[in-house]
Amino acid sequence: GAVVSQHPSRVICKSGTSVKIECRSLDFQATTMFWYRQFPKQSLMLMATSNEGSKATYEQGVEKDKFLINHASLTLSTLTVTSAHPEDSSFYICSAGQRGESQYFGPGTRLTVT
Amino acid sequence: QQQVKQSPQSLIVQKGGISIINCAYENTAFDYFPWYQQFPGKGPALLIAIRPDVSEKKEGRFTISFNKSAKQFSLHIMDSQPGDSATYFCAASKAAGNKLTFGGGTRVLVKP
């Protein structure tokens, strides 16, 4: 299957700072990338959908000014958590896909805000 | 509103047994139904997927059964192994590559 990477795998930051997470499709060009959030022992919650070169579409209840998404190329999307607070601590996972093809997920990023 | 309902929440099965996980959906526009396997601290991995024009699809020990009229689909894991112990998620979307709606997940424990 296709490979999607995320960086970093773990990050600890102080409250009030911003954190950037990168998602890359390594062996295919992803027309669409998705960002999910997952709390312990819960399902994945879709945060936003991003298409290369256009603004991300955010799900209801997700603050677009807090979770900035950039999809600058067909292989790279970034999620920036701005002014992070402890309640933003979570497991963030990206996925990448092409039209008509399955989505492939990255390994996830564990964010801890102290 | 939970559009994809998954059951059971957890499942314990003996090695060599069959694990069965069920999902039901509401949105008739859904046209693509994948299953993902997730180990703790890792991202989900695609296991197998089905479209509603077939009633069953098998890949190795994993089989999806699909009932379009009942809006239900299920995953069967044959000859379950301890290495299959993981959380399994069903999902649905309007087409492959579109955004996915996930079920709540099933934690499977295979006892040796």
Short mmCIF file of C-alpha atoms in Angstrom, two decimals:
data_model
loop_
_atom_site.label_atom_id
_atom_site.label_comp_id
_atom_site.label_asym_id
_atom_site.label_seq_id
_atom_site.Cartn_x
_atom_site.Cartn_y
_atom_site.Cartn_z
CA GLY A 1 0.00 0.00 0.00
CA ALA A 2 0.93 3.65 -0.24
CA VAL A 3 3.13 5.22 2.43
CA VAL A 4 2.27 8.35 4.38
CA SER A 5 4.67 9.82 6.89
CA GLN A 6 4.19 12.32 9.70
CA HIS A 7 6.68 14.44 11.54
CA PRO A 8 7.22 14.72 14.41
CA SER A 9 5.91 11.51 15.95
CA ARG A 10 5.81 13.10 19.38
CA VAL A 11 5.97 16.70 20.52
CA ILE A 12 5.72 18.38 23.88
CA CYS A 13 5.16 22.12 23.97
CA LYS A 14 4.30 24.78 26.49
CA SER A 15 0.90 26.36 26.71
CA GLY A 16 0.58 29.36 24.41
CA THR A 17 3.10 28.21 21.83
CA SER A 18 2.41 26.94 18.31
CA VAL A 19 3.25 23.53 16.91
CA LYS A 20 3.52 22.44 13.27
CA ILE A 21 2.92 18.87 12.14
CA GLU A 22 3.90 17.70 8.67
CA CYS A 23 2.18 15.02 6.61
CA ARG A 24 3.83 13.65 3.48
CA SER A 25 2.74 11.11 0.90
CA LEU A 26 6.00 9.37 0.03
CA ASP A 27 5.23 7.35 -3.07
CA PHE A 28 2.17 8.92 -4.61
CA GLN A 29 0.65 12.31 -5.27
CA ALA A 30 -2.26 13.00 -2.97
CA THR A 31 -5.01 15.13 -4.40
CA THR A 32 -6.62 15.30 -0.99
CA MET A 33 -5.29 15.11 2.54
CA PHE A 34 -7.33 14.79 5.69
CA TRP A 35 -6.55 15.65 9.29
CA TYR A 36 -8.04 13.71 12.18
CA ARG A 37 -7.91 13.94 15.92
CA GLN A 38 -8.19 10.92 18.19
CA PHE A 39 -8.64 10.86 21.95
CA PRO A 40 -7.67 7.75 23.96
CA LYS A 41 -9.91 4.77 23.29
CA GLN A 42 -12.08 6.78 20.94
CA SER A 43 -12.69 6.86 17.24
CA LEU A 44 -11.13 9.21 14.73
CA MET A 45 -12.72 12.62 14.41
CA LEU A 46 -12.27 14.38 11.09
CA MET A 47 -11.02 17.93 11.57
CA ALA A 48 -10.56 19.15 8.02
CA THR A 49 -10.11 18.22 4.39
CA SER A 50 -7.44 19.90 2.30
CA ASN A 51 -6.92 19.90 -1.43
CA GLU A 52 -3.65 20.98 -2.96
CA GLY A 53 -3.59 24.68 -3.71
CA SER A 54 -6.92 25.53 -2.13
CA LYS A 55 -8.23 26.43 1.30
CA ALA A 56 -9.03 23.63 3.70
CA THR A 57 -12.62 22.71 4.49
CA TYR A 58 -13.14 22.43 8.23
CA GLU A 59 -15.69 20.25 9.97
CA GLN A 60 -18.32 21.86 12.14
CA GLY A 61 -16.95 22.88 15.50
CA VAL A 62 -13.30 22.95 14.45
CA GLU A 63 -11.71 26.39 14.83
CA LYS A 64 -9.97 27.20 11.57
CA ASP A 65 -7.95 30.02 13.16
CA LYS A 66 -6.61 27.65 15.76
CA PHE A 67 -5.86 24.70 13.48
CA LEU A 68 -4.16 26.14 10.41
CA ILE A 69 -3.86 23.78 7.47
CA ASN A 70 -1.66 24.31 4.45
CA HIS A 71 -1.52 21.97 1.47
CA ALA A 72 1.23 23.51 -0.61
CA SER A 73 2.01 20.53 -2.84
CA LEU A 74 0.61 17.17 -3.87
CA THR A 75 2.87 15.45 -1.35
CA LEU A 76 2.84 17.76 1.67
CA SER A 77 0.24 19.12 4.05
CA THR A 78 0.88 20.82 7.37
CA LEU A 79 -1.26 21.32 10.45
CA THR A 80 -0.30 24.14 12.80
CA VAL A 81 -1.88 24.20 16.24
CA THR A 82 -1.70 27.85 17.26
CA SER A 83 -1.61 29.06 20.86
CA ALA A 84 -1.84 25.49 22.09
CA HIS A 85 -3.50 24.72 25.41
CA PRO A 86 -3.60 21.50 27.45
CA GLU A 87 -7.01 20.61 26.01
CA ASP A 88 -5.38 20.45 22.57
CA SER A 89 -3.29 17.49 23.75
CA SER A 90 -4.29 14.60 21.54
CA PHE A 91 -3.20 12.17 18.84
CA TYR A 92 -3.30 13.87 15.44
CA ILE A 93 -3.38 11.68 12.35
CA CYS A 94 -3.32 12.63 8.70
CA SER A 95 -4.41 10.61 5.72
CA ALA A 96 -3.83 11.02 2.03
CA GLY A 97 -5.73 9.82 -0.96
CA GLN A 98 -6.43 10.17 -4.62
CA ARG A 99 -9.82 10.36 -6.31
CA GLY A 100 -11.28 6.90 -6.55
CA GLU A 101 -8.61 5.38 -4.36
CA SER A 102 -8.46 4.40 -0.70
CA GLN A 103 -7.11 6.72 1.96
CA TYR A 104 -3.83 5.82 3.61
CA PHE A 105 -3.02 7.03 7.08
CA GLY A 106 0.15 8.37 8.60
CA PRO A 107 1.57 6.98 11.85
CA GLY A 108 0.17 9.86 13.91
CA THR A 109 1.64 12.62 16.07
CA ARG A 110 1.22 12.64 19.84
CA LEU A 111 0.91 16.25 21.02
CA THR A 112 1.25 17.04 24.71
CA VAL A 113 0.73 20.62 25.84
CA THR A 114 2.03 21.40 29.31
CA GLN B 1 -25.42 12.24 14.78
CA GLN B 2 -23.48 9.03 14.43
CA GLN B 3 -23.91 7.90 10.87
CA VAL B 4 -22.01 4.65 11.23
CA LYS B 5 -22.74 2.46 14.23
CA GLN B 6 -20.28 -0.30 15.12
CA SER B 7 -20.68 -3.23 17.47
CA PRO B 8 -19.50 -4.74 19.69
CA GLN B 9 -17.27 -2.21 21.44
CA SER B 10 -14.96 -5.00 22.52
CA LEU B 11 -14.49 -8.64 21.74
CA ILE B 12 -12.48 -11.47 23.23
CA VAL B 13 -11.85 -14.53 21.08
CA GLN B 14 -9.69 -17.60 21.46
CA LYS B 15 -6.83 -18.23 19.09
CA GLY B 16 -8.16 -19.94 15.99
CA GLY B 17 -11.67 -18.60 16.48
CA ILE B 18 -13.68 -16.21 14.36
CA SER B 19 -13.99 -12.53 15.20
CA ILE B 20 -17.12 -10.84 13.87
CA ILE B 21 -17.64 -7.08 13.89
CA ASN B 22 -20.80 -5.43 12.61
CA CYS B 23 -21.52 -1.97 11.26
CA ALA B 24 -24.71 -0.23 10.22
CA TYR B 25 -24.98 2.99 8.27
CA GLU B 26 -27.75 5.48 7.67
CA ASN B 27 -26.68 7.55 4.69
CA THR B 28 -27.70 5.81 1.46
CA ALA B 29 -25.26 8.03 -0.44
CA PHE B 30 -22.36 6.07 1.04
CA ASP B 31 -20.73 4.04 -1.69
CA TYR B 32 -17.43 2.86 -0.28
CA PHE B 33 -16.85 0.88 2.91
CA PRO B 34 -13.30 0.27 4.17
CA TRP B 35 -12.10 -1.43 7.32
CA TYR B 36 -9.04 -0.24 9.20
CA GLN B 37 -6.87 -1.92 11.84
CA GLN B 38 -5.14 0.20 14.45
CA PHE B 39 -2.52 -0.80 16.99
CA PRO B 40 -1.92 1.38 20.08
CA GLY B 41 0.04 4.52 19.26
CA LYS B 42 -0.09 3.91 15.52
CA GLY B 43 -2.14 5.21 12.64
CA PRO B 44 -4.93 3.08 11.14
CA ALA B 45 -3.94 0.66 8.38
CA LEU B 46 -6.31 -0.22 5.55
CA LEU B 47 -7.34 -3.88 5.76
CA ILE B 48 -9.97 -4.39 3.13
CA ALA B 49 -12.69 -2.37 1.43
CA ILE B 50 -15.91 -3.08 -0.42
CA ARG B 51 -18.35 -1.32 -2.69
CA PRO B 52 -22.10 -2.06 -2.59
CA ASP B 53 -22.15 -3.81 -5.95
CA VAL B 54 -20.72 -6.95 -4.31
CA SER B 55 -22.06 -8.83 -1.31
CA GLU B 56 -18.80 -10.32 -0.12
CA LYS B 57 -15.08 -9.76 -0.48
CA LYS B 58 -12.31 -11.91 0.92
CA GLU B 59 -8.63 -11.17 1.37
CA GLY B 60 -6.69 -13.82 3.22
CA ARG B 61 -8.28 -14.36 6.63
CA PHE B 62 -10.40 -11.20 6.37
CA THR B 63 -13.86 -11.19 4.80
CA ILE B 64 -16.36 -8.35 4.41
CA SER B 65 -20.03 -9.20 4.04
CA PHE B 66 -22.30 -6.46 2.73
CA ASN B 67 -26.10 -6.24 2.92
CA LYS B 68 -27.23 -3.20 0.95
CA SER B 69 -30.95 -3.53 1.73
CA ALA B 70 -30.27 -3.68 5.47
CA LYS B 71 -27.54 -1.02 5.25
CA GLN B 72 -25.21 -3.27 7.18
CA PHE B 73 -21.75 -4.68 6.66
CA SER B 74 -19.49 -6.85 8.74
CA LEU B 75 -15.90 -7.96 9.07
CA HIS B 76 -15.04 -11.58 9.76
CA ILE B 77 -11.54 -12.48 10.90
CA MET B 78 -11.02 -16.19 10.41
CA ASP B 79 -8.49 -18.23 12.39
CA SER B 80 -7.85 -15.27 14.71
CA GLN B 81 -4.28 -14.92 15.95
CA PRO B 82 -2.84 -13.03 18.95
CA GLY B 83 -1.23 -10.64 16.47
CA ASP B 84 -4.73 -9.65 15.35
CA SER B 85 -5.33 -8.05 18.75
CA ALA B 86 -6.02 -4.44 17.82
CA THR B 87 -8.82 -1.94 17.40
CA TYR B 88 -10.83 -2.27 14.21
CA PHE B 89 -12.77 0.57 12.63
CA CYS B 90 -15.36 0.40 9.92
CA ALA B 91 -15.88 3.49 7.83
CA ALA B 92 -17.99 4.77 4.98
CA SER B 93 -17.72 7.48 2.36
CA LYS B 94 -19.58 8.67 -0.70
CA ALA B 95 -16.71 7.48 -2.87
CA ALA B 96 -13.19 6.16 -2.42
CA GLY B 97 -10.94 9.12 -1.70
CA ASN B 98 -13.72 11.19 -0.15
CA LYS B 99 -13.93 11.99 3.54
CA LEU B 100 -14.62 9.03 5.76
CA THR B 101 -17.18 8.64 8.51
CA PHE B 102 -15.87 6.20 11.09
CA GLY B 103 -17.65 3.78 13.37
CA GLY B 104 -16.83 3.86 17.06
CA GLY B 105 -14.28 1.05 16.90
CA THR B 106 -14.04 -2.50 18.28
CA ARG B 107 -11.19 -3.59 20.51
CA VAL B 108 -10.37 -7.19 19.71
CA LEU B 109 -8.32 -9.34 22.05
CA VAL B 110 -7.24 -12.75 20.82
CA LYS B 111 -6.25 -15.04 23.67
CA PRO B 112 -3.56 -17.63 22.99
#
